[in-house]
Coordinates of C-alpha atoms in Angstrom, one line a residue:
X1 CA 0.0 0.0 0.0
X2 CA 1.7 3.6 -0.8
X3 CA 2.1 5.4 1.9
X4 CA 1.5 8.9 1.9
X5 CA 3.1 11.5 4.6
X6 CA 1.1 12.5 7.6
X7 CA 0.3 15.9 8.8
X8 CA 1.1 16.2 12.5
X9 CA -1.8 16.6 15.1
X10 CA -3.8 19.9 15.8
X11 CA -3.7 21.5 18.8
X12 CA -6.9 23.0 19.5
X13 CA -7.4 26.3 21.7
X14 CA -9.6 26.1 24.8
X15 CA -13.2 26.0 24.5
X16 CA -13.0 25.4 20.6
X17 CA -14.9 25.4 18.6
X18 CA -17.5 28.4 19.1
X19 CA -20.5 29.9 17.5
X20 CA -20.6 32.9 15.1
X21 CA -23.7 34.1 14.7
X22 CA -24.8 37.2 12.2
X23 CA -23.6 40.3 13.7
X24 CA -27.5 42.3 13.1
X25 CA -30.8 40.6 13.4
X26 CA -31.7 37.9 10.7
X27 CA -34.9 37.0 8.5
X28 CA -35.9 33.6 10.4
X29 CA -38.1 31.9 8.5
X30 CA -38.1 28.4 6.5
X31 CA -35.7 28.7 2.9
X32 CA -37.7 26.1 0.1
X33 CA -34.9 23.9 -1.6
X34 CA -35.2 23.3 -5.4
X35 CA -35.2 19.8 -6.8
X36 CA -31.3 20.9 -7.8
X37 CA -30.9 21.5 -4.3
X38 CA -32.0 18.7 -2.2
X39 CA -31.0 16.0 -4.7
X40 CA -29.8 13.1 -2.9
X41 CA -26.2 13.5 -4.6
X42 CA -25.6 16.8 -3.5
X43 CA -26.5 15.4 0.5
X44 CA -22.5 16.3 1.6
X45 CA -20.3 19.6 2.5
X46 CA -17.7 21.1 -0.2
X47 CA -14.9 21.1 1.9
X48 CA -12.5 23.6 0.7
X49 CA -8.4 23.9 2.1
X50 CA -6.3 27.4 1.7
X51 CA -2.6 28.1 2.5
X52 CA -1.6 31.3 3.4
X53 CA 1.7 32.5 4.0
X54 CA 1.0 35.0 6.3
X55 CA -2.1 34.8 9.0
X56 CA -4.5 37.1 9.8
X57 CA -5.8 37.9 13.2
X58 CA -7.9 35.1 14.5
X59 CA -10.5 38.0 16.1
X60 CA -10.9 39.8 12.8
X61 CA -11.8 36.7 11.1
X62 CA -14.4 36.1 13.6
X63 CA -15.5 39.6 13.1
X64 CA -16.0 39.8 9.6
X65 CA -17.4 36.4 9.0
X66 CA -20.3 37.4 11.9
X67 CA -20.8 40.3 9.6
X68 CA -20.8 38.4 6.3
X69 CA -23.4 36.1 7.7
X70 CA -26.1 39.0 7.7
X71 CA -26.0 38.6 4.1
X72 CA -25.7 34.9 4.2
X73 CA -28.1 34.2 6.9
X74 CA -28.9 30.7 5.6
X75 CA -25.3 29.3 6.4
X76 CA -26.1 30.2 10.1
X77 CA -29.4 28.3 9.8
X78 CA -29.7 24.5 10.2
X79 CA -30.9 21.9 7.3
X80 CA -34.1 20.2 8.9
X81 CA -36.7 17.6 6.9
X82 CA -39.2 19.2 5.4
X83 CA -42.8 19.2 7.7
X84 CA -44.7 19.2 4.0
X85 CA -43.2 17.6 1.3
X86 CA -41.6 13.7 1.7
X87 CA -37.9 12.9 1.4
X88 CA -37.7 17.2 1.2
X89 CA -35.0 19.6 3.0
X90 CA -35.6 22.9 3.7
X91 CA -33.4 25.6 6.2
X92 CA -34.1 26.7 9.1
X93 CA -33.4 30.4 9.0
X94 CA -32.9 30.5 12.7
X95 CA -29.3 32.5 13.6
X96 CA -27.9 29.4 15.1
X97 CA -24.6 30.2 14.2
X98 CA -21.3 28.8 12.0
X99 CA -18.9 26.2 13.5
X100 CA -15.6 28.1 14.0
X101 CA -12.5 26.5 15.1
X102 CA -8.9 28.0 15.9
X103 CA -6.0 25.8 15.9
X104 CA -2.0 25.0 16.1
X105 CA -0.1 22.6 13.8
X106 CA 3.6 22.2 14.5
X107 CA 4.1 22.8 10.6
X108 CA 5.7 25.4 8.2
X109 CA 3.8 26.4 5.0
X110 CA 6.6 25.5 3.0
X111 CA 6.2 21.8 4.2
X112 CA 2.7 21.8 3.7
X113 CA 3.3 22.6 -0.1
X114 CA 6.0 20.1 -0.8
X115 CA 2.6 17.6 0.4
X116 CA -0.1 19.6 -1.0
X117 CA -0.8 17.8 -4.3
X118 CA -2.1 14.6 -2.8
X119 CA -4.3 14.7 0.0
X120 CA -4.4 12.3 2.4
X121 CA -7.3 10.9 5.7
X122 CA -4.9 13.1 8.2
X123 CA -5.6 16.1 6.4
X124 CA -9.1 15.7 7.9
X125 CA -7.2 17.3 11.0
X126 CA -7.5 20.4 9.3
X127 CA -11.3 21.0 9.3
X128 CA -13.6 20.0 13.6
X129 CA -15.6 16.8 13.1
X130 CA -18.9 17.8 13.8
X131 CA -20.3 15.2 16.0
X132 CA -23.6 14.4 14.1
X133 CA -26.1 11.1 13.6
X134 CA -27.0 12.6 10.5
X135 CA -26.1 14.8 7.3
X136 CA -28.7 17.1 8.9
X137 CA -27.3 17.6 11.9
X138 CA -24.0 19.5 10.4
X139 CA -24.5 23.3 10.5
X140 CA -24.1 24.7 6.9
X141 CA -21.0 26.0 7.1
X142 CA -17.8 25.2 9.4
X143 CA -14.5 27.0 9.3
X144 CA -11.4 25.9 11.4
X145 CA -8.6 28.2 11.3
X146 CA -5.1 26.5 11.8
X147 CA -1.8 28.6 12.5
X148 CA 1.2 27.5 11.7
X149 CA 4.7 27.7 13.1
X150 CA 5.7 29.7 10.2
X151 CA 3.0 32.2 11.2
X152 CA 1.6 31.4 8.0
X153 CA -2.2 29.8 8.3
X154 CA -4.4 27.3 7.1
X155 CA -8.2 28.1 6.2
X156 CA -10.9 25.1 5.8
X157 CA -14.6 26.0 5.3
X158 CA -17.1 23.1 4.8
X159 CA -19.9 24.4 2.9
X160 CA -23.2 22.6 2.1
X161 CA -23.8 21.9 -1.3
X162 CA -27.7 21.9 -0.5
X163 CA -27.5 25.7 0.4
X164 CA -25.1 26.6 -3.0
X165 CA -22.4 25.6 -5.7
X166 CA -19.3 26.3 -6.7
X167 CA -20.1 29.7 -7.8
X168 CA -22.1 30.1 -4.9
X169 CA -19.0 29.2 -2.5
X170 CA -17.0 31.4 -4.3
X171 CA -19.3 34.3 -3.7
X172 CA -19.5 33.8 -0.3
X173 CA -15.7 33.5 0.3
X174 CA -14.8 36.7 -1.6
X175 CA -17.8 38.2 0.6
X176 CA -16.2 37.5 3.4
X177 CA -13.0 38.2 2.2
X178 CA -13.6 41.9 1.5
X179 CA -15.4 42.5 4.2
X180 CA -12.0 41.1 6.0
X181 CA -10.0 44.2 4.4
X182 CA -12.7 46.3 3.3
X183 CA -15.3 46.6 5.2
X184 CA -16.9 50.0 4.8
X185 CA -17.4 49.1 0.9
X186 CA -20.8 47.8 -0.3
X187 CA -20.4 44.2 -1.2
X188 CA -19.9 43.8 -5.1
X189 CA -22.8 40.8 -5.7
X190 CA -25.1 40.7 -2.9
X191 CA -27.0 36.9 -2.6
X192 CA -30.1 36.1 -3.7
X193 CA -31.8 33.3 -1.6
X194 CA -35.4 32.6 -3.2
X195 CA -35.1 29.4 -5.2
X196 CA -38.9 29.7 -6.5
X197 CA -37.3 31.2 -9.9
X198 CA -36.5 27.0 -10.4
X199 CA -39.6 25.4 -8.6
X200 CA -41.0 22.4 -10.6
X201 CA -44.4 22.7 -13.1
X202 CA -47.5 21.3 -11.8
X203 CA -47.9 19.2 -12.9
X204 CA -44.6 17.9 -13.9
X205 CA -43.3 17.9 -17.9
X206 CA -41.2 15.8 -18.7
X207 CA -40.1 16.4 -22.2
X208 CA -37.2 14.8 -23.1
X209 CA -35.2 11.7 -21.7
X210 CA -32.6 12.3 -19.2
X211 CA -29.8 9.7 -18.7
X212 CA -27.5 11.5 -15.8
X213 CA -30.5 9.7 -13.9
X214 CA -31.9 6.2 -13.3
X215 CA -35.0 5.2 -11.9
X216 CA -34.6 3.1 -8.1
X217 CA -35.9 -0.1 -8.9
X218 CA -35.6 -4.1 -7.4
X219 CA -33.0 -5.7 -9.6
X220 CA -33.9 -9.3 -10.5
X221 CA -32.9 -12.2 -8.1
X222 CA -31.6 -9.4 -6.0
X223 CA -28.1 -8.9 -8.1
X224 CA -26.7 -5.7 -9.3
X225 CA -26.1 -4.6 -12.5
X226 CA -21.5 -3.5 -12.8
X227 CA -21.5 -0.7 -10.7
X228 CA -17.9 0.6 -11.5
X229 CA -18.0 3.0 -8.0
X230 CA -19.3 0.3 -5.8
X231 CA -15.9 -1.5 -7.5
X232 CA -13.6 1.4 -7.1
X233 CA -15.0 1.7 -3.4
X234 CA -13.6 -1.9 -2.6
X235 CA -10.4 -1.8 -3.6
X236 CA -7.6 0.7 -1.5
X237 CA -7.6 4.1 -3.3
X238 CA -4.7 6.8 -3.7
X239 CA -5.1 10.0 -5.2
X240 CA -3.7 11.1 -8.9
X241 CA -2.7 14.6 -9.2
X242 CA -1.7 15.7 -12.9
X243 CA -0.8 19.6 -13.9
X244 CA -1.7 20.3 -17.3
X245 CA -0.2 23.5 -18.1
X246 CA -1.6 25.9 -21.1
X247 CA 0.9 24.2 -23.7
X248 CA 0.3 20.9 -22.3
X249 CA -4.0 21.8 -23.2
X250 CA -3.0 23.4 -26.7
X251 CA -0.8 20.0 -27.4
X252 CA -4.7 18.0 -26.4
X253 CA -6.6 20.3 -28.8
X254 CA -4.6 19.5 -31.6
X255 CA -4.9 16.0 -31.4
X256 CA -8.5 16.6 -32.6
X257 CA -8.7 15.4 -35.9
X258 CA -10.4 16.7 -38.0
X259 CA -9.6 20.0 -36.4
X260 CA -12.5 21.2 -34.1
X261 CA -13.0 24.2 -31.9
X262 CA -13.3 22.7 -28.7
X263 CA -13.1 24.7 -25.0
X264 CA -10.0 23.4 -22.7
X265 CA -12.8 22.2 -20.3
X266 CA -14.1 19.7 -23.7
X267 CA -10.7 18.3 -24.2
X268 CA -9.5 17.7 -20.5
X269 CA -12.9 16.2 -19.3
X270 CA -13.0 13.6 -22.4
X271 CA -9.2 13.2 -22.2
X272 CA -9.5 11.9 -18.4
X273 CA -12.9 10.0 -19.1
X274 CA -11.2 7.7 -22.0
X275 CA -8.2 7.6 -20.2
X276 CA -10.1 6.5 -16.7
X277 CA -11.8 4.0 -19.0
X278 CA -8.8 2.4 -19.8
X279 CA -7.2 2.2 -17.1
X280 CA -10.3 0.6 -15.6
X281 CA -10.1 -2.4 -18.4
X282 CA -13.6 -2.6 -18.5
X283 CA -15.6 -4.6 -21.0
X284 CA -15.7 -3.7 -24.3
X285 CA -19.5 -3.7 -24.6
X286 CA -20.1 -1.9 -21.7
X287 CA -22.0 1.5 -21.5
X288 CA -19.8 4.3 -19.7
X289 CA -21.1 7.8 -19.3
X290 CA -19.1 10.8 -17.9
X291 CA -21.5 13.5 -15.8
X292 CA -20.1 16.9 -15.6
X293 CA -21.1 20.1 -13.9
X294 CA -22.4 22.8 -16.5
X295 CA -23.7 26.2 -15.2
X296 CA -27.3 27.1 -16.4
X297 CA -27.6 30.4 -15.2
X298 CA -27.3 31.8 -18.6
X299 CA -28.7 29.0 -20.3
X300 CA -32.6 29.0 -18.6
X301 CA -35.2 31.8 -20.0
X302 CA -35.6 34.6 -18.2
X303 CA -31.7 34.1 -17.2
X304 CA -31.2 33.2 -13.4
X305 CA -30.2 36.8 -11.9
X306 CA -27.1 37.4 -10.7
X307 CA -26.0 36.6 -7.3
X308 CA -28.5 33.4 -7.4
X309 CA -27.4 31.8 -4.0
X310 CA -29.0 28.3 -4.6
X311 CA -27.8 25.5 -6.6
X312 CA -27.5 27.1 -10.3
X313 CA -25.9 24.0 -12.2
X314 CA -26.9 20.6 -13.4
X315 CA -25.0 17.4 -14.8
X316 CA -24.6 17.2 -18.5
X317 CA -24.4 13.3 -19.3
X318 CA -21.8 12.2 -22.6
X319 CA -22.3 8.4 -22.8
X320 CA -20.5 6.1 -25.1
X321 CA -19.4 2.4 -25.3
X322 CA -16.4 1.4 -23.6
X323 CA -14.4 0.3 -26.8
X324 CA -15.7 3.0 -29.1
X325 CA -14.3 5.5 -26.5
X326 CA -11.0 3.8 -26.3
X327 CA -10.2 3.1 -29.8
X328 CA -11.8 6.3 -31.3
X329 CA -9.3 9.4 -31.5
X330 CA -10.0 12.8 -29.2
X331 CA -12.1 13.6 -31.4
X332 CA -15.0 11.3 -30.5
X333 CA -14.2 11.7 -26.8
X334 CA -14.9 15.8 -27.3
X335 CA -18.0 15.7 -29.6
X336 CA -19.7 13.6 -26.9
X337 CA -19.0 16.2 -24.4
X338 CA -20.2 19.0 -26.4
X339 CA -22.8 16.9 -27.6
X340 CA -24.3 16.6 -24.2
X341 CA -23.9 20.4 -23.1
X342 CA -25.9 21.7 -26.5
X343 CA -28.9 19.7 -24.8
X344 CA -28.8 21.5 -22.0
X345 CA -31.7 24.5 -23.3
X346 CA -34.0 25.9 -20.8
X347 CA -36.7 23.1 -21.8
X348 CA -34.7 20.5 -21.0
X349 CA -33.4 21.4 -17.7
X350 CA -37.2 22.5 -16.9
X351 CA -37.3 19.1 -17.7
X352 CA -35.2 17.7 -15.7
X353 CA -36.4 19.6 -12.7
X354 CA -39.7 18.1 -13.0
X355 CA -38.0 14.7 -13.4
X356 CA -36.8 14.7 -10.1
X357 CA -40.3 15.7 -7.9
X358 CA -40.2 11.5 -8.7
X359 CA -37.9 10.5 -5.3
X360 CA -37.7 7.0 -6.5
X361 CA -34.9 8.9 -9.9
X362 CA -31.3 9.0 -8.5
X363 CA -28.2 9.8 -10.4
X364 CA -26.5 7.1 -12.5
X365 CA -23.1 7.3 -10.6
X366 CA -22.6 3.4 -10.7
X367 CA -21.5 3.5 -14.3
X368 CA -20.1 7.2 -14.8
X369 CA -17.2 9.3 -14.1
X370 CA -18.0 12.2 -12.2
X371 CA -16.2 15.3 -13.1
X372 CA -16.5 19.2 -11.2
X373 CA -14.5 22.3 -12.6
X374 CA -13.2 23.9 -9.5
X375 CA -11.5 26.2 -11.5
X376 CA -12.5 28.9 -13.3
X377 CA -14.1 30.0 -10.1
X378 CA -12.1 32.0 -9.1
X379 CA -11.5 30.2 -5.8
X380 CA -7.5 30.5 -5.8
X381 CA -8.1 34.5 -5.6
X382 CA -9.5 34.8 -2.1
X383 CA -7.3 36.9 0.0
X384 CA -7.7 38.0 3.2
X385 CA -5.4 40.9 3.7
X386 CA -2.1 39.3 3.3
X387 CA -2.1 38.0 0.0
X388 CA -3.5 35.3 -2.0
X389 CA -3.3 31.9 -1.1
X390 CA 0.1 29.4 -2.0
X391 CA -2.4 26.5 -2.5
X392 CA -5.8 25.9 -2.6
X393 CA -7.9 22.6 -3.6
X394 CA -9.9 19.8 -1.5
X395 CA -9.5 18.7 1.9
X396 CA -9.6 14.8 0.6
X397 CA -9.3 13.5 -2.9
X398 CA -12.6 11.2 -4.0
X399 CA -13.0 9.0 -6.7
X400 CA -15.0 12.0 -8.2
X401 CA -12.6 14.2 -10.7
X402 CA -12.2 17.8 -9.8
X403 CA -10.6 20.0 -12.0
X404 CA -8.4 22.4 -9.9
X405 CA -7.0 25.7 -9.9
X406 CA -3.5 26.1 -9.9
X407 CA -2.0 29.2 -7.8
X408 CA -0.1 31.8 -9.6
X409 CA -1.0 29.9 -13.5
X410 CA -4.1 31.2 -14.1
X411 CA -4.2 28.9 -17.7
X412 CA -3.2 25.8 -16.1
X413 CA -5.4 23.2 -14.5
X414 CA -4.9 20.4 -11.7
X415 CA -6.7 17.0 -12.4
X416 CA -7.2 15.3 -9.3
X417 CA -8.9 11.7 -9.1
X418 CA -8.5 8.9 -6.8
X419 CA -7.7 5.4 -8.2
X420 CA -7.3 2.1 -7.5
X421 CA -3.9 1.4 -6.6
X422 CA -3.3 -1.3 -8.8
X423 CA -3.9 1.4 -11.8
X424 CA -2.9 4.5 -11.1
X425 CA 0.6 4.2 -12.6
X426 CA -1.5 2.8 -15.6
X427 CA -4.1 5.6 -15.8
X428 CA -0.6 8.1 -15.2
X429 CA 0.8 6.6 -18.2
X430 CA -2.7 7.0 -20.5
X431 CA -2.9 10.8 -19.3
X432 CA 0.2 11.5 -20.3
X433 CA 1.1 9.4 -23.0
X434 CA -0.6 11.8 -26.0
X435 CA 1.2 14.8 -25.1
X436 CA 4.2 13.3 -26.3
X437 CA 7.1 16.1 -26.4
X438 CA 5.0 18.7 -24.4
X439 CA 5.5 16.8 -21.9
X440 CA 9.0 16.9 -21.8
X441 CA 9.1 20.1 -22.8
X442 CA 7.8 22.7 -21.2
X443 CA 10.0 24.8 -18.6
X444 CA 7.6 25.7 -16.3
X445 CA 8.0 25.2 -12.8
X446 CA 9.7 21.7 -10.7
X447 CA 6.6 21.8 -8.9
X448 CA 5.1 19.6 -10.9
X449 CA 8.3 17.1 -10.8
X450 CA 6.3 14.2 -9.0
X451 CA 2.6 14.9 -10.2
X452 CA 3.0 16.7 -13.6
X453 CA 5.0 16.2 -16.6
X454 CA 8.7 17.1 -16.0

């Protein structure tokens, strides 16, 4: 089994963690979900990690996030069961408060990076366990702040994904951010929590046929059909972190042939789908799909307005055969994926969101690749007064894809996906083995000397 370094433990301050509540009275009243919201798939926290070389005062913090919450009253409220609706969520507007946490680790930031591209289970020291029976019981959001002997710091928020996205996280972080080292100027994007602009038609339409989702139903004799996670979960996993730098992506899009216009986001997700697939040896005949995050916002009629603070994004499904994905060129791999985002028009995500009033439809995650674009975001901007962050990505790596940000390279993207480890050096090899020179030859950085192409 490889074995990956270990962080050393935290030392918590006395009576951690606390309660920050919203600085001025808040609206306390039940928040509706969407169907995008509560789907069962997005029933877990986003669990963000950030490296700062320099920390910032452990009171202001405190300060400006119980300010920041006025605006973002919902992450001091508490997910409950809806009282009307079956197998619902809903928030609890009620002022409760977000987890905070302040910490030690006998760590430099400098150490931290040389570990930073492959997360391990003790990085979990990094962000309080909650104890909880249930999902529900987690407050929204929970922050633990962890100095280091450097005097450098380590932020890690753990935001539901029920309350918002990526974009939504973002928001929120820069929010708090500003008010941090601004806080007299009006905030740029104030949050928007109704979520009635995507409530379901009644009755429900549903138009078109939607395979990012499967209905729950017995399976004969009680046997599964191949569910490629519930294999991947069974075996021991280690994480794969690849940095594809902006000649390393121009070297991808040429290898579509015929030439095609394609987006980096195209090229990298069907790039890491066929070459998962591979890895994976799986049979020839059998049906893979890869579900990706795609931002509707601007896609739905009237446009979601900006500032949107629910869940503003859905999965666009490319599905293919193993062997045709393996033995046709990029080319294939791309169209599928652009394919499946042209589908997504407002009727067709109306659709879908009338699809899933039916609690018995859950997403096909058995026989797909899951992958999220983390970057893009902005997320690897925050900065709290004392610069922007040496690293930032997840606090574990899953055997979901994220596409990451990489600090200080705005072009250049960080694929990180955990693997069996009997195939990681195999699904390496299969990432890298089309860029051919570029990936001996670009000049930038060492840093990637272990998890890139140098």
């Amino acid at each position: 089994m490889l074995k990956l370094p270990e962080l050393p433990d935290c030392f918590y301050q006395k009576n951690q963690p606390t309660l920050i509540f919203p600085s001025s009275p808040t609206p306390k009243h039940s928040l509706y979900l969407s169907n995008l919201d509560d789907q069962k798939f997005l029933r877990f926290s986003i669990k963000y990690l950030y490296l700062f070389k320099k920390s910032i005062s452990i009171d202001i913090l405190k300060y400006s996030l119980s300010k920041v919450l006025v605006h973002y009253y919902p992450l001091a409220g508490r997910l409950r069961a809806s009282t009307e609706v079956d197998q619902k969520l809903e928030v609890d507007c009620n002022g409760e408060g977000a987890v905070f946490a302040e910490a030690f680790m006998d760590i430099t930031a400098e150490e931290f990076l040389d570990l930073s591209m492959k997360p391990n289970k003790s990085w979990r020291k990094l962000l309080y366990r909650v104890e909880a029976q249930s999902f529900l019981d987690i407050p929204p959001l929970v922050v633990q702040v962890t100095n280091l002997r450097c005097g450098g710091m380590i932020v890690c928020t753990s935001i539901n994904h029920c309350v918002c996205d990526g974009i939504g996280t973002s928001q929120f972080l820069h929010a708090w951010a500003q008010i941090t080292t601004k806080q007299n100027l009006d905030l740029p994007i104030l949050p928007l929590h109704s979520r009635h602009l995507l409530k379901p038609r009644n009755p429900p339409e549903i138009t078109f046929t939607h395979p990012e989702y499967v209905r729950i139903a017995p399976r004969e004799n009680g046997h599964l059909d191949m569910d490629i996670n519930h294999f991947l979960q069974s075996q021991p996993l280690v994480p794969s972190s690849l940095t594809f730098t902006a000649s390393h992506l121009l070297h991808l899009k040429k290898q579509c042939v015929p030439s095609l216009k394609c987006t980096t986001f195209e090229v990298l997700a069907s790039h890491t789908w066929r070459s998962w697939v591979r890895a994976l040896d799986l049979s020839p005949s059998l049906n893979v799909k890869l579900l990706f995050s795609v931002n509707v916002r601007k896609r739905l009629v009237p446009e979601i307005p900006q500032g949107y603070y629910g869940n503003g994004f859905v999965l666009g499904c490319a599905q293919s055969c193993s062997q045709d994905l393996i033995t046709s060129n990029m080319y294939h791999g791309v169209k599928l994926v652009q394919q499946a985002k042209s589908r997504l028009t407002d009727d067709y995500v109306r659709s879908m969101i009338d699809l899933l009033e039916d609690k018995s439809v859950k997403t096909d995650l058995p026989m797909s690749l899951v992958i999220s674009q983390w970057s893009k975001l902005g997320l690897e901007d925050l900065d709290f007064g004392e610069g922007k962050p040496l690293h930032m990505g997840p606090l574990t790596s899953d055997i979901y894809c994220l596409f990451l940000p990489v600090a200080g390279d705005f072009d250049a993207v960080r694929v990180l996906l955990s693997v069996p480890e009997s195939v990681l050096e195999k699904f390496e090899y299969y990432m890298k083995e089309c860029l051919g020179n570029a990936a001996n030859g670009d000049a930038k950085g060492s840093h990637v000397e272990e998890n890139g192409f140098c």
